[in-house]
Amino acid sequence: MFKKILIANRGEIACRVIKTARKMGIKTVAVYSDADRNALHVKMADEAVHIGPPPAAQSYIVIDKIMDAIRQTGAEAVHPGYGFLSERRDFAAALEKEGVVFIGPPSPAIEAMGDKITSKKVAKEAGVSTVPGYMGLIADAEEAVKISGEIGYPVMIKASAGGGGKGMRIAWNESEVAEGFQSSKNEAASSFGDDRIFIEKFVTQPRHIEIQVLADKHGNCVYLHERECSIQRRNQKVIEEAPSPFLDEATRKAMGEQACALARAVGYTSAGTVEFIVDGNRNFYFLEMNTRLQVEHPVTELITGVDLVEQMIRVAAGEKLPFAQKDLKITGWAMESRLYAEDPYRNFLPSIGRLTRYRPPVEGPTDRGGIVRNDTGVFEGGEISMFYDPMIAKLCTWGKDRAHAIEEMRLALDTFEVEGIGHNLPFVGAVMDHPRFVSGNITTAFIAEEYPDGFQGATLDEATLRRVAAAAAAMNRVAEIRRTRISGTMDNHTRRVGDDWVVSLDGQAFPVTIKADHDGSSVQFDDGSVLRVESDWTPGQPLARVTVGGTPMAIKVGKIPMGFRMRLRGADLKVLVQSPRQKDLSGLMLEKAPPDTSKYLLCPMPGLVVKISVEAGQEVQEGQALATVEAMKMENILKAERKGVVKAIKATAGASLKVDDVIMEFE
């Protein structure tokens, strides 16, 4: 077994590999850029080597710099993680030449399967069903439009060396192909150092289901069942689960056997994933093979009990797989929510900055019989950089069945505290409560169909709103009593806390009466119903764990005048707790109108201006591209919301902007 391995990656996946290596008694080497000098993976590793400036193209994907780090430290093997150099044949070949073991597949398999164009040709020759498309290289946007017309709209424009949604666009007409082609090439070049593009038919209403395979150097290959990855936004996975709620045993077996056959056809070893799209009749079509560890591998580990990173290391060291296909059973159900540094209230645009608070839920067994796991690469006080992928953490839960795993995820999400940046915790929390998701009736179009106008927060049902109102009333009473006990007050001026209050939230007002005792409070509503509230919350705590009417709840709490800001289940609520007289008077108060920004194009995220597409004095039409801003390796085209005339350009290409900086002004 290896004594020392280098992890040619950063963030969450580098930390994940270090954990397993530590468990196996293997020393680790981290590499880091200037932006990652104080990163968690650097702190966790036994050694760390600086490899250059923040942009990945000048550090993490420069093969010579990784090779220098290997020579400096004497690492015997390299784990590439995912992204960066993980699917680069020339990197695996360079290691081979140096006599260093690549913890992944052999370079010919990477060449055959890691390239999406080649992999589809190989799959077709092997008799695997593939999606119609054009597998050759495409020279320019004009040729892309011609090819797309022949395939038939809609089409998917994809980077050949891509992954994680980078360099990928869905186009429904010629103009979208022409526009998306160049952006896809640019993203592919900056993310992977390879700007080759191909086009295929976009199958509407599909499910995205993938098979995890594992093969050793002794001819053994097994599949570790499937993962459902249909909850996607902008072609990037957001929520994954294992197994899929859609597959039956026969389809699972057929997909698994086909995935292994494809792996054997190219001499594949190590962990890999064969991705399929599956239609409503359970017909499946090969999409691509990822010749690396997948981001969502933890859900497979939770239902099989197999540490995939450990098996990758053991296979690379020449060991045989310790199990056969018949040994790999599905136990329970697992969910994964990807926590991204992106603001769901601003159309999921990237958010950067310092994590002023980062408190994930406690990992391990729960008192409800489930399991919580959190894979992360950040820490409280650390910074989310604009140079890399916006993932903060992968929160995973396991339960005895799908409903149990979802309920564990709901509570885990509600107890996950993240402050200082925009993040998608509210969104994934809302999805966990969505009736369509709970039913398992999902496709890759789920987010587009269920949130066509973006995400503005979840709407809680009546029963949950009443529980929140009861909790707020009880918490307000605790805070009021504390305020009566402030020292230094005048003698003979004791303040009495009343029993009657009005709780206002989400456009509703609930008159309540509170009766408190040593163990909690009984909150009576005006219809006579009573909810018992029990909690050890004290004023100032940002997280309240309460039981309301026998239902456990976790609520993020912030103080506002006459009430609380309360966040749970994807909802962000302003909850006012007022005396009846205060409630009457508040109805007479005027509300301050927000400023009018309709005549400005504001930068929706921190980022770099790539292109200004219009000039001062130019008339623009609704939907016309105005500017392109790059953030976290993704290009975002900003378009006109309506017809107008550009009065002034306030930013130039190459400028680095903050959120809400003015890009241009309209007449």
XYZ file of C-alpha atoms in Angstrom:
667
model
C 0.000 0.000 0.000
C 1.069 3.570 -0.658
C 2.752 5.525 2.107
C 2.007 8.984 0.682
C -0.465 10.291 -1.903
C -0.940 13.746 -3.386
C -4.436 15.137 -3.977
C -4.449 17.183 -7.173
C -7.546 19.122 -6.207
C -9.015 21.499 -3.641
C -12.050 22.126 -1.475
C -14.581 19.523 -0.470
C -13.269 16.599 -2.533
C -9.670 17.110 -1.356
C -10.892 16.994 2.254
C -12.953 13.890 1.464
C -9.926 12.015 0.067
C -7.755 13.079 3.007
C -10.271 11.595 5.486
C -10.111 8.152 3.881
C -6.333 8.271 3.427
C -5.967 9.140 7.111
C -8.214 6.191 8.021
C -5.968 3.925 5.908
C -2.778 5.264 7.510
C -1.606 7.001 4.331
C 0.065 10.420 4.520
C -1.355 13.153 2.249
C -0.036 16.108 0.271
C -2.264 19.066 -0.601
C -1.650 21.597 -3.360
C -2.970 25.131 -3.157
C -3.178 28.425 -5.039
C -2.804 31.895 -3.554
C -6.572 32.017 -2.984
C -6.468 28.730 -1.030
C -3.505 29.447 1.234
C -5.702 29.132 4.338
C -8.148 26.560 2.923
C -9.397 23.600 4.940
C -7.766 20.958 2.716
C -4.385 22.644 3.284
C -4.876 22.510 7.055
C -5.977 18.849 6.980
C -3.133 17.461 4.850
C 0.212 16.324 6.243
C 2.064 18.484 3.712
C 1.070 21.297 1.353
C 2.707 22.751 -1.762
C 1.969 26.152 -3.302
C 1.306 25.910 -7.051
C 0.493 29.413 -8.275
C -2.027 32.251 -8.599
C -5.808 31.893 -8.035
C -7.062 31.149 -11.590
C -7.215 27.370 -12.071
C -5.677 27.757 -15.531
C -2.531 29.058 -13.793
C -2.455 26.593 -10.903
C -4.691 23.545 -10.465
C -4.792 22.495 -14.121
C -1.131 23.165 -14.893
C 0.327 19.659 -15.132
C 3.958 20.764 -14.744
C 3.182 22.440 -11.411
C 1.492 19.302 -10.070
C 4.434 17.195 -11.251
C 6.859 19.545 -9.460
C 4.827 19.138 -6.246
C 5.030 15.351 -6.613
C 8.797 15.480 -7.008
C 9.188 17.822 -4.029
C 7.216 15.575 -1.692
C 7.959 12.092 -2.998
C 4.289 11.170 -3.335
C 3.845 7.660 -4.744
C 0.339 8.158 -6.112
C -2.078 10.945 -7.049
C -5.833 11.173 -6.498
C -7.309 13.736 -8.918
C -10.737 14.185 -7.266
C -13.261 15.494 -9.787
C -12.975 18.379 -12.238
C -9.598 19.997 -12.970
C -7.203 17.258 -14.200
C -9.316 14.249 -13.227
C -10.259 13.336 -16.817
C -7.148 14.523 -18.632
C -5.371 11.705 -20.449
C -2.157 13.740 -20.701
C -2.070 14.083 -16.905
C -2.439 10.329 -16.374
C 0.231 9.766 -19.047
C 2.605 12.252 -17.376
C 2.240 10.397 -14.065
C 2.814 7.103 -15.821
C 6.017 8.446 -17.357
C 7.194 9.672 -13.953
C 6.482 6.284 -12.356
C 3.727 7.695 -10.144
C 0.446 5.798 -9.782
C -2.726 7.519 -10.971
C -5.621 6.692 -8.643
C -8.061 6.370 -11.493
C -8.459 4.527 -14.803
C -5.640 3.867 -17.300
C -4.974 6.696 -19.762
C -6.409 4.837 -22.822
C -9.733 4.430 -20.971
C -9.726 8.127 -20.103
C -9.121 8.938 -23.752
C -11.888 6.617 -24.917
C -14.497 7.507 -22.293
C -13.468 10.851 -20.823
C -13.999 12.608 -24.148
C -17.749 12.849 -24.777
C -17.435 12.687 -28.570
C -15.218 9.590 -28.573
C -17.204 7.886 -25.819
C -20.433 8.070 -27.817
C -18.736 6.499 -30.827
C -17.314 3.716 -28.663
C -20.677 3.153 -26.976
C -22.457 2.973 -30.327
C -19.943 0.444 -31.642
C -20.476 -1.605 -28.472
C -24.213 -1.729 -29.164
C -25.207 0.755 -26.496
C -28.234 2.922 -27.246
C -27.177 6.562 -27.640
C -28.953 9.881 -28.104
C -29.017 11.251 -31.697
C -26.391 13.925 -32.254
C -23.347 15.170 -34.161
C -20.165 13.673 -32.768
C -17.672 15.529 -34.967
C -15.885 18.755 -34.101
C -17.788 21.945 -34.887
C -15.812 24.848 -36.333
C -18.014 27.857 -35.675
C -21.471 29.136 -34.764
C -22.656 29.012 -38.390
C -21.877 25.307 -38.636
C -23.460 24.754 -35.214
C -26.719 26.321 -36.466
C -26.710 24.116 -39.594
C -26.084 20.927 -37.592
C -28.739 21.827 -35.021
C -31.318 22.270 -37.764
C -30.524 18.792 -39.099
C -30.789 17.169 -35.648
C -34.004 19.040 -34.798
C -34.693 21.419 -31.925
C -34.247 21.519 -29.018
C -30.539 20.637 -28.951
C -27.891 20.456 -26.251
C -24.589 22.261 -26.857
C -21.917 20.558 -24.741
C -18.211 20.877 -24.072
C -16.431 17.689 -25.071
C -14.215 17.806 -21.975
C -16.968 19.247 -19.797
C -18.665 18.402 -16.546
C -20.621 20.049 -13.733
C -22.785 22.012 -16.165
C -19.815 24.011 -17.481
C -19.811 24.705 -21.222
C -23.366 23.451 -21.600
C -26.423 25.161 -23.146
C -29.906 24.111 -24.248
C -30.940 25.862 -27.465
C -34.504 25.981 -28.783
C -33.848 27.935 -31.985
C -31.116 29.208 -34.319
C -30.412 32.428 -32.418
C -29.909 30.541 -29.148
C -27.470 28.160 -30.876
C -25.495 31.051 -32.346
C -25.411 32.840 -29.000
C -24.761 29.767 -26.822
C -22.054 28.233 -28.999
C -19.440 30.891 -28.275
C -20.250 31.073 -24.546
C -19.944 27.276 -24.306
C -16.541 27.408 -26.040
C -15.361 30.187 -23.717
C -16.489 28.348 -20.565
C -14.947 25.096 -21.794
C -11.620 26.784 -22.483
C -11.457 28.529 -19.095
C -12.654 25.528 -17.074
C -10.954 22.610 -18.843
C -8.375 24.095 -21.219
C -10.285 22.414 -24.089
C -12.842 24.354 -26.165
C -14.164 21.520 -28.355
C -17.954 21.469 -28.626
C -20.481 18.872 -29.804
C -24.256 18.943 -30.238
C -26.908 16.332 -29.531
C -30.680 16.086 -29.417
C -32.149 17.291 -26.130
C -34.657 14.711 -24.946
C -37.555 16.457 -23.234
C -39.008 15.173 -19.940
C -36.092 12.834 -19.188
C -34.807 11.460 -15.929
C -31.061 11.587 -15.326
C -30.030 8.281 -13.761
C -26.450 7.106 -13.448
C -24.782 3.813 -12.607
C -21.732 3.634 -10.339
C -19.184 1.066 -11.514
C -16.030 -0.201 -9.846
C -13.437 -2.352 -11.590
C -10.080 -3.778 -10.530
C -6.980 -4.818 -12.485
C -7.882 -8.502 -12.246
C -10.903 -8.460 -14.565
C -13.563 -7.902 -11.918
C -16.233 -5.241 -12.497
C -19.345 -4.536 -10.425
C -22.063 -1.900 -10.385
C -23.074 -0.307 -7.092
C -26.619 0.421 -8.269
C -27.943 3.773 -9.384
C -28.298 7.406 -8.403
C -31.212 9.623 -9.412
C -29.853 13.043 -10.412
C -32.880 14.609 -12.095
C -33.150 17.685 -9.855
C -30.924 19.977 -11.903
C -30.651 23.693 -12.536
C -28.790 24.973 -15.578
C -27.701 21.371 -16.192
C -26.015 21.261 -12.795
C -27.164 18.702 -10.263
C -28.669 20.099 -7.071
C -30.232 17.117 -5.291
C -29.323 13.464 -5.765
C -30.644 10.283 -4.227
C -29.964 6.567 -4.230
C -31.658 4.426 -5.276
C -33.965 5.972 -7.892
C -37.690 6.044 -7.028
C -38.419 5.265 -10.706
C -36.414 2.158 -11.565
C -37.639 -1.379 -11.134
C -35.272 -4.259 -10.458
C -35.212 -5.425 -14.092
C -34.245 -1.981 -15.445
C -31.655 -1.518 -12.684
C -30.046 -4.833 -13.591
C -30.073 -4.092 -17.329
C -28.509 -0.647 -16.841
C -25.906 -2.008 -14.437
C -24.877 -4.841 -16.732
C -24.668 -2.497 -19.719
C -22.519 -0.066 -17.705
C -20.116 -2.857 -16.750
C -19.987 -4.117 -20.344
C -18.994 -0.645 -21.513
C -16.321 -0.413 -18.796
C -14.862 -3.785 -19.802
C -14.867 -2.769 -23.486
C -12.322 -0.015 -22.773
C -10.284 -1.849 -20.120
C -11.603 0.382 -17.361
C -10.356 0.123 -13.779
C -11.147 2.221 -10.659
C -14.448 3.972 -9.900
C -16.430 5.444 -12.767
C -19.966 6.483 -13.582
C -22.049 5.713 -16.645
C -24.774 8.317 -17.117
C -28.085 7.622 -18.830
C -31.248 9.487 -19.627
C -34.354 7.424 -18.994
C -37.759 8.137 -20.515
C -41.202 7.529 -19.032
C -41.244 3.948 -20.318
C -37.896 3.174 -18.662
C -36.047 3.145 -21.985
C -32.507 4.292 -21.240
C -29.916 5.990 -23.444
C -26.197 6.366 -22.839
C -25.096 9.954 -22.260
C -21.485 9.752 -21.168
C -19.047 8.039 -18.874
C -17.311 10.058 -16.194
C -13.903 8.487 -15.672
C -13.548 9.728 -12.119
C -15.231 9.904 -8.760
C -18.592 11.715 -8.950
C -19.558 14.623 -6.721
C -22.603 12.655 -5.552
C -20.759 9.455 -4.618
C -21.707 9.701 -0.884
C -25.298 8.563 -1.489
C -23.981 5.366 -3.057
C -21.667 4.856 -0.086
C -24.587 5.301 2.327
C -26.795 2.627 0.711
C -24.019 0.102 0.029
C -21.589 0.631 2.921
C -18.682 0.798 0.439
C -16.034 3.549 0.776
C -15.439 4.336 -2.895
C -12.310 6.406 -2.265
C -10.774 3.538 -0.318
C -11.578 1.094 -3.122
C -10.064 3.465 -5.697
C -6.838 3.565 -3.690
C -6.789 -0.210 -3.211
C -7.472 -0.869 -6.914
C -4.672 1.544 -7.858
C -2.359 -0.401 -5.529
C -3.226 -3.606 -7.415
C -5.634 -5.189 -4.927
C -8.690 -7.210 -5.942
C -12.208 -6.018 -5.188
C -13.259 -7.569 -1.849
C -16.838 -8.239 -3.010
C -18.786 -9.646 -5.955
C -21.981 -8.344 -7.558
C -24.187 -10.594 -5.428
C -22.766 -9.015 -2.263
C -23.867 -5.473 -3.165
C -27.331 -4.937 -1.717
C -29.356 -1.737 -1.385
C -29.901 -0.848 2.265
C -32.261 2.045 2.989
C -32.338 5.328 1.086
C -29.946 8.269 0.841
C -30.386 11.939 -0.120
C -27.793 14.571 -1.003
C -28.347 18.320 -1.139
C -25.596 20.391 -2.693
C -25.091 23.618 -0.768
C -23.991 26.285 -3.245
C -22.802 29.853 -2.727
C -25.518 31.285 -4.929
C -28.495 33.479 -4.135
C -31.826 31.769 -4.935
C -33.652 35.092 -4.578
C -31.476 36.548 -7.371
C -32.045 33.747 -9.860
C -29.281 31.629 -8.252
C -26.498 34.002 -9.204
C -23.091 33.356 -7.594
C -22.354 34.883 -4.214
C -18.897 35.367 -2.770
C -17.583 36.639 0.526
C -16.743 35.567 4.054
C -18.622 32.858 5.926
C -19.425 34.833 9.057
C -21.247 31.799 10.435
C -20.906 28.179 9.329
C -22.451 25.576 11.614
C -23.440 22.337 9.858
C -25.684 19.802 11.604
C -24.042 17.184 13.803
C -22.829 14.227 11.738
C -23.627 10.628 12.622
C -26.697 8.707 13.828
C -29.780 10.752 14.702
C -32.303 10.106 17.467
C -34.828 9.258 14.728
C -32.835 6.274 13.450
C -31.272 8.045 10.478
C -27.761 9.215 9.591
C -26.420 12.693 8.741
C -23.215 13.224 6.768
C -21.696 16.515 5.617
C -18.800 16.635 3.144
C -17.290 20.108 3.060
C -14.167 22.095 2.292
C -14.911 25.322 4.164
C -14.953 26.627 7.733
C -16.408 29.523 9.678
C -14.443 32.669 8.895
C -13.212 31.322 5.558
C -13.914 32.965 2.220
C -15.832 31.788 -0.819
C -13.695 32.739 -3.821
C -14.881 33.901 -7.228
C -12.259 31.702 -8.893
C -13.725 28.256 -8.242
C -16.887 26.209 -8.178
C -19.490 27.690 -5.781
C -20.054 24.473 -3.800
C -19.846 24.919 -0.032
C -20.866 21.459 1.146
C -22.760 18.286 0.338
C -25.309 17.485 3.020
C -26.375 13.841 2.991
C -28.940 11.894 4.989
C -29.823 8.215 5.194
C -33.116 6.687 6.252
C -34.762 3.290 6.241
C -36.873 4.389 3.253
C -37.313 7.429 1.003
C -39.796 9.227 3.271
C -37.467 8.769 6.253
C -34.441 10.064 4.306
C -36.415 13.144 3.199
C -37.570 13.890 6.746
C -33.995 13.588 8.019
C -32.893 15.984 5.263
C -35.589 18.516 6.184
C -34.424 18.701 9.777
C -30.739 18.698 8.801
C -31.270 21.590 6.386
C -33.175 23.573 9.005
C -30.314 23.169 11.490
C -27.588 24.106 8.945
C -26.477 27.668 9.763
C -24.754 29.666 7.017
C -24.427 33.459 7.143
C -22.376 36.075 5.321
C -23.130 35.014 1.735
C -26.116 34.134 -0.396
C -26.767 30.388 -0.458
C -29.341 27.921 -1.726
C -30.344 26.336 1.593
C -33.855 27.852 1.366
C -34.329 26.412 -2.107
C -33.293 22.834 -1.365
C -35.397 23.045 1.796
C -38.406 24.029 -0.293
C -37.802 21.161 -2.735
C -37.826 18.644 0.123
C -41.398 19.750 0.939
C -42.614 19.984 -2.662
C -45.462 17.470 -3.235
C -44.123 16.474 -6.647
C -40.651 15.748 -5.289
C -42.072 13.853 -2.316
C -44.099 11.701 -4.736
C -40.963 10.870 -6.768
C -42.578 12.178 -9.979
C -39.536 14.148 -11.137
C -37.670 14.846 -14.372
C -34.722 17.037 -15.291
C -37.311 19.751 -16.056
C -38.573 19.786 -12.440
C -37.019 23.125 -11.423
C -37.907 24.879 -14.694
C -41.501 23.645 -14.473
C -42.123 24.175 -10.773
C -40.183 27.449 -10.408
C -40.665 29.123 -13.820
C -40.361 32.618 -12.352
C -37.445 31.783 -10.098
C -37.507 31.132 -6.370
C -39.087 33.665 -4.052
C -39.263 31.504 -0.936
C -41.448 28.599 0.095
C -45.078 28.953 1.120
C -45.777 26.992 4.287
C -49.032 25.125 4.784
C -51.564 26.292 7.376
C -50.599 23.708 9.991
C -46.898 24.653 9.797
C -47.705 28.383 9.943
C -49.712 27.830 13.132
C -46.825 25.888 14.669
C -44.425 28.713 13.763
C -46.866 31.255 15.252
C -47.096 29.248 18.477
C -43.300 28.939 18.660
C -42.875 32.687 18.069
C -45.400 33.543 20.785
C -43.662 31.278 23.305
C -40.201 32.583 22.366
C -41.401 36.176 22.578
C -42.685 35.503 26.107
C -39.238 34.186 27.116
C -37.625 37.327 25.665
C -40.159 39.632 27.363
C -39.641 38.027 30.760
C -35.886 38.392 30.327
C -36.347 42.085 29.585
C -38.336 42.560 32.829
C -35.363 41.249 34.804
C -32.850 43.836 33.627
C -30.938 45.180 36.616
C -30.866 48.865 37.553
C -34.569 49.580 36.996
C -36.566 51.899 39.239
C -38.066 50.459 42.434
C -41.847 49.880 42.497
C -42.017 49.820 38.687
C -42.380 46.091 38.015
C -43.415 45.316 34.431
C -45.945 42.539 33.885
C -45.780 40.376 30.750
C -49.251 39.963 29.250
C -50.905 36.724 28.188
C -52.659 38.019 25.047
C -50.697 38.583 21.833
C -51.214 38.772 18.077
C -48.732 36.868 15.913
C -48.548 38.144 12.305
C -46.750 36.227 9.554
C -47.172 35.503 5.862
C -50.141 37.863 5.587
C -52.057 36.217 8.429
C -52.703 37.330 12.003
C -53.186 34.802 14.825
C -54.555 36.156 18.137
C -53.220 33.867 20.884
C -53.276 33.484 24.658
C -50.249 32.001 26.414
C -50.226 30.005 29.617
C -46.711 29.180 30.743
C -45.361 26.688 33.272
C -41.953 25.334 34.276
C -41.701 22.957 31.278
C -43.005 25.169 28.478
C -46.031 27.081 27.220
C -49.532 26.258 26.028
C -50.557 28.573 23.203
C -54.302 28.856 22.626
C -55.630 30.221 19.315
C -58.905 32.104 18.947
C -60.628 28.988 17.583
C -59.943 27.239 20.898
C -57.157 24.947 19.607
C -54.058 24.649 21.779
C -50.452 23.894 20.800
C -47.926 22.901 23.443
C -44.476 24.491 22.932
C -41.344 23.102 24.598
C -37.820 24.398 24.022
C -34.603 25.354 25.800
C -34.103 28.377 23.494
C -32.792 31.541 25.083
C -32.800 35.051 23.527
C -29.812 35.634 21.279
C -29.446 32.030 20.115
C -29.568 31.936 16.279
C -31.043 28.428 16.165
C -34.114 27.342 18.091
C -34.910 23.659 18.513
C -38.541 23.458 19.555
C -41.263 20.868 19.824
C -44.686 22.241 18.897
C -47.709 20.030 19.342
C -45.392 17.031 19.461
C -43.647 17.973 16.180
C -39.883 18.675 16.393
C -38.809 21.809 14.533
C -35.541 23.652 13.944
C -35.904 27.365 13.264
C -33.182 29.900 12.463
C -34.018 32.999 14.511
C -32.994 36.640 14.220
C -34.343 39.579 16.242
C -36.279 42.336 14.468
C -38.383 45.139 16.012
C -41.475 43.626 17.670
C -40.686 40.097 16.546
C -38.347 37.715 14.787
C -36.972 36.771 11.416
C -37.659 33.011 11.298
C -36.328 30.648 8.615
C -37.333 27.040 8.088
C -38.420 24.653 5.323
C -37.318 27.104 2.646
C -39.418 29.975 4.022
C -37.985 33.274 5.242
C -40.617 34.859 7.485
C -40.969 38.209 9.176
C -42.918 37.292 12.321
C -44.356 40.084 14.444
C -45.506 39.370 18.007
C -47.490 42.370 19.269
C -49.939 43.203 21.977
C -53.481 43.726 20.628
C -53.004 47.498 21.008
C -49.657 47.455 19.158
C -51.279 45.455 16.360
C -54.035 48.040 15.968
C -51.586 50.941 15.862
C -49.182 49.242 13.436
C -51.952 49.195 10.841
C -51.688 52.983 10.671
C -47.957 52.988 9.842
C -46.759 53.871 6.309
C -44.462 51.448 4.450
C -41.264 52.760 2.849
C -41.179 52.190 -0.919
C -38.011 50.592 -2.374
C -35.829 52.738 -4.691
C -36.629 52.695 -8.424
C -33.816 50.946 -10.312
C -35.786 50.267 -13.502
C -33.576 52.623 -15.569
C -30.350 50.807 -14.704
C -28.722 47.508 -15.598
C -27.199 46.389 -12.298
C -24.581 43.693 -11.903
C -26.513 40.786 -10.361
C -23.437 39.127 -8.834
C -19.790 39.812 -8.015
C -17.927 39.087 -11.228
C -15.816 40.128 -14.196
C -17.295 41.965 -17.188
C -16.409 39.840 -20.221
C -18.231 41.870 -22.851
C -20.416 44.939 -23.320
C -22.702 44.141 -26.275
C -24.307 47.558 -26.875
C -23.283 51.212 -27.158
C -24.552 54.477 -25.692
C -27.429 55.832 -27.747
C -28.341 52.407 -29.134
C -31.937 51.225 -29.092
C -32.331 47.755 -27.593
C -35.172 45.271 -27.797
C -36.654 43.019 -25.136
C -34.441 39.944 -24.704
C -31.418 41.501 -26.429
C -28.009 40.690 -24.929
C -26.569 43.730 -23.134
C -23.493 42.428 -21.329
C -21.736 39.217 -20.296
C -20.447 38.764 -16.748
C -18.286 35.838 -15.639
C -18.375 34.498 -12.079
C -17.239 31.158 -10.659
C -16.267 29.817 -14.102
C -19.739 30.490 -15.563
C -20.628 33.135 -18.144
C -23.931 34.951 -17.532
C -25.534 36.887 -20.402
C -27.551 39.850 -19.111
C -30.507 40.709 -21.360
C -32.871 43.664 -21.735
C -36.151 43.244 -19.867
C -37.940 45.612 -22.278
C -37.408 47.929 -25.223
C -35.354 51.059 -24.515
C -32.416 53.315 -25.379
C -28.993 53.102 -23.723
C -28.185 56.465 -22.136
C -24.702 55.691 -20.764
C -22.286 52.786 -20.295
C -20.862 52.758 -16.767
C -18.599 49.677 -16.949
C -16.024 48.332 -19.387
C -14.874 44.858 -20.391
C -12.363 43.565 -17.855
C -13.877 45.502 -14.955
C -14.464 43.665 -11.676
C -17.872 44.551 -10.243
C -19.731 44.078 -6.974
C -23.394 43.150 -6.606
C -25.668 45.995 -7.790
C -22.865 48.011 -9.388
C -24.290 49.946 -12.352
C -23.314 48.530 -15.765
C -25.410 50.867 -17.894
C -28.181 53.446 -17.658
C -31.260 53.760 -19.902
C -33.179 56.852 -20.958
